[in-house]
Short mmCIF file of C-alpha atoms and ligand atoms in Angstrom, two decimals:
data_model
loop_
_atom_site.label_atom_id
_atom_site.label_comp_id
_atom_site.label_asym_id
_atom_site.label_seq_id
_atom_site.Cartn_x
_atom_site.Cartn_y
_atom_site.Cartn_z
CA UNK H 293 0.00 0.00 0.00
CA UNK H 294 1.30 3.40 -0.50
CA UNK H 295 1.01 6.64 1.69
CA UNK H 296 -0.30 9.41 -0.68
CA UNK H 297 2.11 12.09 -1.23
CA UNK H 298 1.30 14.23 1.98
CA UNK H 299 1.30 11.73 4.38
CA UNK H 300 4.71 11.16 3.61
CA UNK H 301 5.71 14.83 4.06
CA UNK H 302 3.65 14.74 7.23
CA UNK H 303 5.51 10.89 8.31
CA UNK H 304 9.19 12.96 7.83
CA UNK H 305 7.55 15.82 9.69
CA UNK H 306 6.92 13.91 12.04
CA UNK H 307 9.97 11.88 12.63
CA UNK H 308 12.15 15.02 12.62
CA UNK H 309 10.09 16.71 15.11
CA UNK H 310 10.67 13.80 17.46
CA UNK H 311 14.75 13.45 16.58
CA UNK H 312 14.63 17.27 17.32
CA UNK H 313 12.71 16.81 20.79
CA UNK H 314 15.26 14.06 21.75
CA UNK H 315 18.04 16.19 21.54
CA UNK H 316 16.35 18.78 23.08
CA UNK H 317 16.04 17.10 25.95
CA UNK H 318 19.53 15.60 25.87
CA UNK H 319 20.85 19.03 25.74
CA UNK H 320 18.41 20.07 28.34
CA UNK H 321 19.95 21.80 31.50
CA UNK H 322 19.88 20.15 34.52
CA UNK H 323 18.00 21.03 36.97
CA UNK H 324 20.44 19.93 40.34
CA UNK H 325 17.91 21.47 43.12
CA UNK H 326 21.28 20.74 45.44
CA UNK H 327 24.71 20.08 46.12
CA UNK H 328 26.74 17.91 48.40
CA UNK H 329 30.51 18.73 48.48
CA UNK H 330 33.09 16.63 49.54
CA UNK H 331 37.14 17.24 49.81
CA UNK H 332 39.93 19.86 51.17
CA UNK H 333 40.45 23.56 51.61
CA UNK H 334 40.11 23.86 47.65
CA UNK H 335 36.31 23.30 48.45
CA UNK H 336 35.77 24.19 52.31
CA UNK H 337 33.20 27.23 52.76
CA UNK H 338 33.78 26.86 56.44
CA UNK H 339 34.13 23.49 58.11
CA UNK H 340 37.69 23.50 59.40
CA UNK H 341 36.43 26.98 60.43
CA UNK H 342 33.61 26.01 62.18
CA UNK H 343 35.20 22.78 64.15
CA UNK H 344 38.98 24.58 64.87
CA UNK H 345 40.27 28.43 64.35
CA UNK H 346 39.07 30.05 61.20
CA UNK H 347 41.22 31.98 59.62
CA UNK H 348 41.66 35.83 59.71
CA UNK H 349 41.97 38.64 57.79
CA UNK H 350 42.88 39.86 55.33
CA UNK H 351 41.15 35.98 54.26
CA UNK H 352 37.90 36.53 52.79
CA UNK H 353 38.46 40.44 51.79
CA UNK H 354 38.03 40.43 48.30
CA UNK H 355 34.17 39.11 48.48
CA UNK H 356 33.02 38.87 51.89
CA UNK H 357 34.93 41.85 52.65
CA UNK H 358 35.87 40.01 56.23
CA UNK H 359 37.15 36.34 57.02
CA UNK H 360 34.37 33.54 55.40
CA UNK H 361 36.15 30.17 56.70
CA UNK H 362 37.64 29.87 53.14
CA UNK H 363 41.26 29.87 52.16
CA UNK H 364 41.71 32.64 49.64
CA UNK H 365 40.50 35.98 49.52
CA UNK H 366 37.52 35.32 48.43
CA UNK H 367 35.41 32.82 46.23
CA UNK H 368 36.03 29.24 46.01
CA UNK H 369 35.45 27.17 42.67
CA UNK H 370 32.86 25.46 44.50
CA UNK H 371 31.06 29.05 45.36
CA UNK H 372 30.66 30.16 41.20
CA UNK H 373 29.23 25.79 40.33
CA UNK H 374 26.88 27.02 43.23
CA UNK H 375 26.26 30.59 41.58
CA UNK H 376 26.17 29.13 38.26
CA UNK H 377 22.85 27.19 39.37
CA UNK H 378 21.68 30.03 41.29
CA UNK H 379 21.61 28.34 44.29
CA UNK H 380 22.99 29.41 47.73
CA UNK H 381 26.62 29.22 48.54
CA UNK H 382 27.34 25.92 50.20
CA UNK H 383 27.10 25.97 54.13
CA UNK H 384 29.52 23.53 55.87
CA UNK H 385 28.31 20.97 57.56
CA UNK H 386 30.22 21.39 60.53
CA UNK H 387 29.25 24.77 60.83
CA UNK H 388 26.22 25.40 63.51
CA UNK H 389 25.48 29.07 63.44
CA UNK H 390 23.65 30.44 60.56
CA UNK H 391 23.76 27.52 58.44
CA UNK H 392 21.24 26.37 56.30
CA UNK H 393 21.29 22.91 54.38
CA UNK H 394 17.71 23.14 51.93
CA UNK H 395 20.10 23.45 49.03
CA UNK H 396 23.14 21.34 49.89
CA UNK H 397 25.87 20.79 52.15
CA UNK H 398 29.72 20.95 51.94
CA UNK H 399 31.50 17.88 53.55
CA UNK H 400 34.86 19.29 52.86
CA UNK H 401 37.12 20.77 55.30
CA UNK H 402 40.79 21.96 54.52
CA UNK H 403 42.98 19.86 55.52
CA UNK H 404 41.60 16.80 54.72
CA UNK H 405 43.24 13.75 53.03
CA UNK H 406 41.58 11.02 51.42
CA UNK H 407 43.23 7.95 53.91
CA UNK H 408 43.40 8.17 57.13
CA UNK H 409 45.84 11.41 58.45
CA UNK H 410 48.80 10.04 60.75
CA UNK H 411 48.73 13.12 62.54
CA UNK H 412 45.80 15.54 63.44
CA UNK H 413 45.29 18.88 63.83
CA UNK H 414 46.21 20.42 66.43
CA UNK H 415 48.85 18.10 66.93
CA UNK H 416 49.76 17.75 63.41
CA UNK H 417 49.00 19.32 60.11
CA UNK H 418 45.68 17.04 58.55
CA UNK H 419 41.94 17.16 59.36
CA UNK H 420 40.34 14.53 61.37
CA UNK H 421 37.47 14.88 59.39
CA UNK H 422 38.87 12.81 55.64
CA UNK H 423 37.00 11.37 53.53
CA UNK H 424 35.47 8.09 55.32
CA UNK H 425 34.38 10.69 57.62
CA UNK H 426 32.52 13.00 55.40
CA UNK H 427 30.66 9.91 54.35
CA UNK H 428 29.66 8.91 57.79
CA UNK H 429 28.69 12.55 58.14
CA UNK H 430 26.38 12.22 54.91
CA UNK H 431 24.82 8.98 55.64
CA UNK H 432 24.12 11.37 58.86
CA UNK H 433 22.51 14.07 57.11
CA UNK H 434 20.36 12.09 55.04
CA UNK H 435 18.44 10.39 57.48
CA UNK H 436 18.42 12.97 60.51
CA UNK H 437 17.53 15.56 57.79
CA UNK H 438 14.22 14.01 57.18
CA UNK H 439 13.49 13.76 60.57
CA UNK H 440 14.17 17.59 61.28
CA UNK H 441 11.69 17.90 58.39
CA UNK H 442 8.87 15.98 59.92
CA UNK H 443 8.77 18.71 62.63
CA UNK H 444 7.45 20.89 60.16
CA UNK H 445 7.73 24.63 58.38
CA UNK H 446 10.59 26.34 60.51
CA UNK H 447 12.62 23.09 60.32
CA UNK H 448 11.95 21.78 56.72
CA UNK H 449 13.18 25.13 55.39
CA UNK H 450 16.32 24.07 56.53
CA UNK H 451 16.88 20.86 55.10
CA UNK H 452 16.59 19.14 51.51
CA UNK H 453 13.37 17.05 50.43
CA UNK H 454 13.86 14.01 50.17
CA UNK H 455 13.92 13.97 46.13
CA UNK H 456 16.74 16.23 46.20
CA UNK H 457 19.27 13.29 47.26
CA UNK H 458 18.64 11.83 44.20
CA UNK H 459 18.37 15.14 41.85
CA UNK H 460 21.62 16.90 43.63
CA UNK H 461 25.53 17.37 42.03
CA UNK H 462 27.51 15.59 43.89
CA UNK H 463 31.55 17.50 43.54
CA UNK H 464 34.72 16.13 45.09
CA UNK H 465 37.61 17.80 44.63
CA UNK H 466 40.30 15.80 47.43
CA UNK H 467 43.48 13.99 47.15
CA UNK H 468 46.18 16.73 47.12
CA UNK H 469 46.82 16.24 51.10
CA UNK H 470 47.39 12.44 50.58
CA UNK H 471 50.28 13.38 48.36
CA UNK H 472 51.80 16.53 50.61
CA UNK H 473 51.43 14.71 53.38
CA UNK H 474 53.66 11.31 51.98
CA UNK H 475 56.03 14.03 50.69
CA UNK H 476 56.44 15.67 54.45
CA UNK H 477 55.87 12.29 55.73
CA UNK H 478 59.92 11.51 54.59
CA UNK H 479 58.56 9.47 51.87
CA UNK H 480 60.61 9.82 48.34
CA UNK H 481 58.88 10.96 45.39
CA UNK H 482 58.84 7.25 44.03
CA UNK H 483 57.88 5.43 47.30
CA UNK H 484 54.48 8.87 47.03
CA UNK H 485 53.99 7.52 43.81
CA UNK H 486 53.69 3.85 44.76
CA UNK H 487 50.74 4.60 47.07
CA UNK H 488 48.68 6.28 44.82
CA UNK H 489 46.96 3.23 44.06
CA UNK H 490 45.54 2.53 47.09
CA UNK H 491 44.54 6.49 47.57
CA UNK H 492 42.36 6.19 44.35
CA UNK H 493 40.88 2.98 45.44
CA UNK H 494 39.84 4.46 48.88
CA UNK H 495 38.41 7.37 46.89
CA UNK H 496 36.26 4.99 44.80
CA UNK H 497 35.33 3.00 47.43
CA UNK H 498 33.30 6.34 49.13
CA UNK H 499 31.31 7.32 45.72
CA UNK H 500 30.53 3.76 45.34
CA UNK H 501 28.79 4.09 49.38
CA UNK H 502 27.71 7.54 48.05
CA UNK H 503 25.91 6.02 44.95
CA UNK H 504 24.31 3.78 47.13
CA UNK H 505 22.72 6.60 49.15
CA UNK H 506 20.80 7.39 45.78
CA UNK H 507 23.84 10.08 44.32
CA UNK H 508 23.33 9.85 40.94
CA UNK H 509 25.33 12.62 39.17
CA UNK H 510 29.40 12.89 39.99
CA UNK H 511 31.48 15.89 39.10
CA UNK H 512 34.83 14.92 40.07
CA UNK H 513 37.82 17.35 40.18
CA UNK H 514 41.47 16.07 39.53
CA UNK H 515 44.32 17.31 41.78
CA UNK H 516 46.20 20.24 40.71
CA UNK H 517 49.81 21.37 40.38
CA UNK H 518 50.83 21.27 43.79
CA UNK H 519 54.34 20.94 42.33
CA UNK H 520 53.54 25.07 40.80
CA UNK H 521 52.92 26.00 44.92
CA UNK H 522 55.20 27.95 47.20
CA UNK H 523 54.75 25.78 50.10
CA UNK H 524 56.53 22.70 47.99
CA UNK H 525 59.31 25.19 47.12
CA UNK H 526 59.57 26.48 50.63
CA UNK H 527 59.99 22.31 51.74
CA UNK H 528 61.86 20.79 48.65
CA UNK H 529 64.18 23.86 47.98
CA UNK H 530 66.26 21.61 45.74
CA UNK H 531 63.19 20.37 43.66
CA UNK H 532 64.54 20.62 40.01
CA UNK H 533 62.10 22.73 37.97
CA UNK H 534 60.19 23.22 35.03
CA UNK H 535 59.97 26.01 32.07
CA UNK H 536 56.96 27.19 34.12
CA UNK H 537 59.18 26.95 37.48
CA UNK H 538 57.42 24.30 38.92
CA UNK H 539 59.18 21.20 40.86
CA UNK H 540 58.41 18.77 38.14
CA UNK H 541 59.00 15.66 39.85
CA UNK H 542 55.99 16.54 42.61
CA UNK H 543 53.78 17.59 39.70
CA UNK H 544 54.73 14.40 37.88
CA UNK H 545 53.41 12.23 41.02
CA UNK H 546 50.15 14.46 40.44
CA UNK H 547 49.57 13.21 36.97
CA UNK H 548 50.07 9.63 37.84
CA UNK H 549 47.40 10.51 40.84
CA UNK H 550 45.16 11.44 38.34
CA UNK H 551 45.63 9.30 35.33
CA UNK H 552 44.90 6.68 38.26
CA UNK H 553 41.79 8.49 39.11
CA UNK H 554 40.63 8.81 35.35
CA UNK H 555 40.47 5.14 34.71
CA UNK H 556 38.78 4.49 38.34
CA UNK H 557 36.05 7.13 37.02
CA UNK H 558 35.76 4.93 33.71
CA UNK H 559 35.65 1.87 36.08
CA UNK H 560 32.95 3.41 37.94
CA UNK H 561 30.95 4.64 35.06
CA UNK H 562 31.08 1.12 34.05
CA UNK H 563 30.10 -0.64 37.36
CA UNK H 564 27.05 1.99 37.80
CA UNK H 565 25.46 2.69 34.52
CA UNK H 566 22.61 4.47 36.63
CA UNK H 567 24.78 7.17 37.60
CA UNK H 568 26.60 10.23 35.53
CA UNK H 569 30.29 10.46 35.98
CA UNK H 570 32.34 13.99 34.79
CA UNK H 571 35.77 13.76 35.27
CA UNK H 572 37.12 17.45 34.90
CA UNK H 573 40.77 18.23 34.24
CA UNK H 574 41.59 20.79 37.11
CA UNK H 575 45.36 20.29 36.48
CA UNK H 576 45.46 21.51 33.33
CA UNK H 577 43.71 24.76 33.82
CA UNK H 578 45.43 25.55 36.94
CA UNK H 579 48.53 24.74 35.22
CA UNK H 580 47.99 27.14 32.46
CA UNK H 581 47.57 29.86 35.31
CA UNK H 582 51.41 28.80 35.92
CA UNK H 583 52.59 28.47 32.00
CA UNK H 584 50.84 31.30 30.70
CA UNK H 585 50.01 33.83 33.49
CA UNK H 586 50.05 37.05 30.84
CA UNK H 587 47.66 35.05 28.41
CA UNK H 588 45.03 35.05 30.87
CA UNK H 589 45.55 38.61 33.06
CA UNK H 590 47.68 37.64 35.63
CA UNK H 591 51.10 37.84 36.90
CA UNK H 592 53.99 37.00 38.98
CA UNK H 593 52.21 33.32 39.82
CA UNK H 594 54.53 31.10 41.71
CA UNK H 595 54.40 34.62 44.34
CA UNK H 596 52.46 34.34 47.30
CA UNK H 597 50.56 37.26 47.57
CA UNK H 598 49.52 36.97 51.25
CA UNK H 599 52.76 36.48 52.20
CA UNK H 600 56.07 36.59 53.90
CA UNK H 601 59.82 36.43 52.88
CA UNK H 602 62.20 34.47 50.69
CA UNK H 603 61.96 34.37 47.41
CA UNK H 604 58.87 33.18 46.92
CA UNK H 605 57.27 34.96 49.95
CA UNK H 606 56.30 32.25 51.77
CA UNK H 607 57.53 31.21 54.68
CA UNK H 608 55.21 28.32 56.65
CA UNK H 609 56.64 29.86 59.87
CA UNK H 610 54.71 33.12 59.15
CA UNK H 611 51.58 33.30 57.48
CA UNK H 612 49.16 34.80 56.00
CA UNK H 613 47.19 36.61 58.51
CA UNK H 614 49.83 36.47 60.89
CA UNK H 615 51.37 39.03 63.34
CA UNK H 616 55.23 39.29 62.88
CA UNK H 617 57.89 41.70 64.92
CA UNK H 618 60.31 42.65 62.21
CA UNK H 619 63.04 45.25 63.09
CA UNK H 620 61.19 46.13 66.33
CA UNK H 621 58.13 46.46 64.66
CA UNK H 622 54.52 44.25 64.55
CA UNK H 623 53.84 43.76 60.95
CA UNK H 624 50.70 42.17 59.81
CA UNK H 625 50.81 39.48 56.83
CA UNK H 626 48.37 41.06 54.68
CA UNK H 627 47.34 41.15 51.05
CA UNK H 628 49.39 42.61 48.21
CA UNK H 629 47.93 45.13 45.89
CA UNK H 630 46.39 43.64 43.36
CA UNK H 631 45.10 39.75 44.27
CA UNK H 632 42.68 40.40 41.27
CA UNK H 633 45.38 39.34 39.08
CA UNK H 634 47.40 37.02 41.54
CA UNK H 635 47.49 32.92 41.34
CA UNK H 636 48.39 32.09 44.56
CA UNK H 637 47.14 33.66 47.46
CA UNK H 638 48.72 32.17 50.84
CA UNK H 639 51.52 30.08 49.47
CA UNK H 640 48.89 26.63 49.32
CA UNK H 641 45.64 28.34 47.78
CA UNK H 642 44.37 30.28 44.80
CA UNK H 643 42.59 33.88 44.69
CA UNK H 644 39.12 34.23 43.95
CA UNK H 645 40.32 35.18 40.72
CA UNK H 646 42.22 32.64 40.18
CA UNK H 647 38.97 30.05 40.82
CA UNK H 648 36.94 32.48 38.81
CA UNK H 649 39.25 31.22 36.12
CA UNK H 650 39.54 28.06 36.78
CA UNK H 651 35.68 28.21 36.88
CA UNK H 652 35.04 29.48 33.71
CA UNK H 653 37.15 27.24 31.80
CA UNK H 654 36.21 24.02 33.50
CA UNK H 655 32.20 25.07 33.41
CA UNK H 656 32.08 24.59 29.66
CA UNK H 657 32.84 20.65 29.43
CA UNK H 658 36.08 21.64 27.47
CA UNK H 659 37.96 19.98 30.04
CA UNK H 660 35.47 17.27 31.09
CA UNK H 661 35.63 13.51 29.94
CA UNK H 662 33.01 13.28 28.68
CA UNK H 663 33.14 16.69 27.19
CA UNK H 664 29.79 18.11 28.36
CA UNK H 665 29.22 21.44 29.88
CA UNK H 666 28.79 21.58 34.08
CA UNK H 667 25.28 22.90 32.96
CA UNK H 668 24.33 18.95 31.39
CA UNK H 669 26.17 17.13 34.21
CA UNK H 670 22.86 14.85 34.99
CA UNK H 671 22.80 13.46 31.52
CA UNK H 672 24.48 10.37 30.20
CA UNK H 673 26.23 11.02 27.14
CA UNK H 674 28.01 7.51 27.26
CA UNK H 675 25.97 4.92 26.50
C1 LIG V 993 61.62 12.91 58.96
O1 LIG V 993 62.98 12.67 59.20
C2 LIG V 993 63.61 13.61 60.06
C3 LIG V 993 65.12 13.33 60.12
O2 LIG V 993 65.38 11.97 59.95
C4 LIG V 993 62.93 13.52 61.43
O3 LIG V 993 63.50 14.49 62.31
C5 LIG V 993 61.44 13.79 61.27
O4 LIG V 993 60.77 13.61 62.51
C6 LIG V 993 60.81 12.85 60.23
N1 LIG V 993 59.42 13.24 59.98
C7 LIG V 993 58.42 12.37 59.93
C8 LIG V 993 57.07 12.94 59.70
O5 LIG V 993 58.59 11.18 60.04
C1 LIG V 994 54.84 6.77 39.10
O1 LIG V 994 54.49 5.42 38.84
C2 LIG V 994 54.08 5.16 37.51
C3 LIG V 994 53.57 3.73 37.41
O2 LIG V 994 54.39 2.87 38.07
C4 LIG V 994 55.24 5.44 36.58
O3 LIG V 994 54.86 5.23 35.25
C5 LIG V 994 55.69 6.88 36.77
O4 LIG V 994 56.83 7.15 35.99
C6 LIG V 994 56.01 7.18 38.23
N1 LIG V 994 56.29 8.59 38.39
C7 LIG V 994 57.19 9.06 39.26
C8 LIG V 994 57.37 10.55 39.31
O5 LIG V 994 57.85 8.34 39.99
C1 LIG V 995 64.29 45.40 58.29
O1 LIG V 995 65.35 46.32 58.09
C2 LIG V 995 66.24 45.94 57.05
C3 LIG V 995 67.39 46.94 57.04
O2 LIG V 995 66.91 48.25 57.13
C4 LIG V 995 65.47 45.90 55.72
O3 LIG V 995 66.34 45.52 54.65
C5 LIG V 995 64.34 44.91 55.83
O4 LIG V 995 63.54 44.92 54.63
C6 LIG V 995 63.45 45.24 57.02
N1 LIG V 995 62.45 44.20 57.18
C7 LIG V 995 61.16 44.44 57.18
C8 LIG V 995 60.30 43.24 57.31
O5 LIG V 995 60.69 45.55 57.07
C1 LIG V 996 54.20 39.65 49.89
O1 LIG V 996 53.33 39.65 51.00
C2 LIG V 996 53.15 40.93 51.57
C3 LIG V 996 52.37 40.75 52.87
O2 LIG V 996 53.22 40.27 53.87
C4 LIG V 996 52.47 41.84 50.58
O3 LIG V 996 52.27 43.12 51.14
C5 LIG V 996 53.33 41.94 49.36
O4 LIG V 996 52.68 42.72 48.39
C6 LIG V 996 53.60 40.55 48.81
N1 LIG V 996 54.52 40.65 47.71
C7 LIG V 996 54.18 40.35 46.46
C8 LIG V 996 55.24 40.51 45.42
O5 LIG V 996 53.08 39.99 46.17
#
């Protein structure tokens, strides 16, 4: 039998209109009614803060115009995916004045490793609170959250629905304190390297228990440079160096971190097909901040800006923020002049205009595998 002439026409119609709806909805934006953060002082907005000493000014000047429990002087990376969805900035977890949770809630605290920290703060340098932790503190949240909500208006505006668990972004961005702390730790670069593995593993081992809360969409940061920050310098003064200036061999134990953590994403995108996986290339964009400073409108970037002496000025004895008595004088660690087109701010973390940066480039999926925008990071473009 054959279709007359305009039911054909109408047929193609038809079938194009549905093809175009498809992809309209595959390039839909997502609609993450949340966030749950997890990792270090890259992503805290408050949680070593809240649970030790927060930090002081001139931390936090640039945007909050006073100290905001984050380690720059102003916005994190974390702070512009939150802007980006026009939802709240994160509140920590940890934090028990002022917070509220109805949009998400940030896991990470700065100093935080992956494994389990040898030593502790206050005795030693790492947070107490790593990553096993944060996931006992989630587990937490989920279930007392939606008891808080049962006692009604005041409380439920404080906490997610229950949907939201499912709906949220879920962003890590941890791992550079298991490295540091193996370098400090009298480890060689080689025997760092060797226990990368097992890092990685432990990493993948807390979004598999975070998928099976119900996460369903992963954007996970790779480590950056640390080899391109003053602290290194200031610890490995011998480090042999780059073009860029960087101590090559730490940033080389950095790649293998996170060319281990790229196939454990592809391992988990295979072992839980329900669930969205982004793996987004941090390293390289902060290492273009490092490369090519003048290319993108900023200078002098292995110099701390909040900081204090040597070469670098940096010096882990003084920081920024600190009180020091120099020739008979107290001088205050402060900010240089212009942090607005500084890299590093306190000789471990970026400016708010460096994250701004790093923001903008890693927002449009052009460092992502797979290679979709931040905006599209519920969708699964894989299979
Ligand atoms: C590293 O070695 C030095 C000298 O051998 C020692 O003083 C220091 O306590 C060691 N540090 C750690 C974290 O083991
Ligand atoms: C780290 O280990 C990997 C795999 O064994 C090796 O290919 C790489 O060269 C090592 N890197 C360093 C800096 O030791
Ligand atoms: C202290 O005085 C010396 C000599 O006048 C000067 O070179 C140095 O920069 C001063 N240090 C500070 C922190 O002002
Ligand atoms: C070094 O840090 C001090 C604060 O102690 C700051 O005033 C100065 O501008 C910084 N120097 C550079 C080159 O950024």
């Amino acid at each position: 039998m054959e279709f007359p002439e305009t039911n054909n026409k109408l047929i193609t119609t038809l079938s194009f209109l549905l093809c175009m709806l498809s992809l309209t909805y595959a390039s839909k934006n997502c609609d993450f009614p949340a966030i749950f953060n997890f990792g270090d002082s890259n992503s805290d907005t408050g949680g070593l803060a809240a649970a030790f000493s927060p930090p002081n000014s001139p931390f936090g000047e640039t945007f909050f115009h006073m100290p905001a429990g984050r380690y720059s002087d102003g916005r994190l990376i974390i702070d512009f995916i939150a802007k980006s969805f026009s939802l709240p900035y994160l509140s920590a977890y940890l934090n028990s004045l002022g917070a509220n949770f109805k949009h998400g809630a940030n896991f990470a605290t700065a100093a935080s490793t992956i494994q389990i920290p040898t030593s502790i703060v206050p005795n030693g340098g790492y947070s107490p609170f790593y990553l096993d932790v944060q996931y006992e503190q989630f587990l937490q949240f989920i279930s007392r959250s939606q008891i808080i909500r049962e006692k009604g208006a005041m409380f439920a505006e404080s906490v997610p629905e229950r949907d939201y668990f499912e709906k949220a972004l879920y962003t890590f961005d941890i791992g550079q304190n298991d490295l540091g702390a193996g370098f400090s730790g009298n480890l060689s670069v080689e025997e760092v390297n060797a226990t990368v593995p097992d890092i990685v593993n432990s990493f993948s081992a807390n979004v598999k228990k975070i998928y099976n809360l119900g996460a369903r969409s992963f954007w996970i940061h790779n480590t950056g440079p640390l080899g391109c920050l003053a602290y290194i310098f200031e610890s490995f003064p011998l480090a042999e160096k780059d073009s860029a200036g960087c101590a090559k061999a730490y940033n080389e134990v950095a790649q293998h971190f996170n060319l281990n953590l790229k196939e454990s994403v592809a391992q988990l995108r295979k072992d839980l097909p329900l669930a969205v996986f982004t793996y987004v290339d941090i390293y390289s964009v902060k290492y273009s901040l490092f490369s090519e400073p003048e290319k993108h409108g900023f200078e002098l970037p292995l110099v701390v800006c909040c900081g204090y002496g040597g070469k670098y000025n940096f010096s882990s004895n003084v920081r920024c923020g600190d009180t020091v008595a120099a020739n008979g004088t107290q001088i205050v660690v402060g900010s240089c002049d212009r942090p607005s087109v500084r890299v590093n701010w306190d000789g471990v973390h970026y400016t708010e205009a460096a994250n701004k940066f790093i923001f903008d480039q890693i927002s449009t999926g052009a460092f992502s595998d797979p290679p979709i925008p931040l905006k599209m990071a519920c969708h699964n473009t894989t299979h």
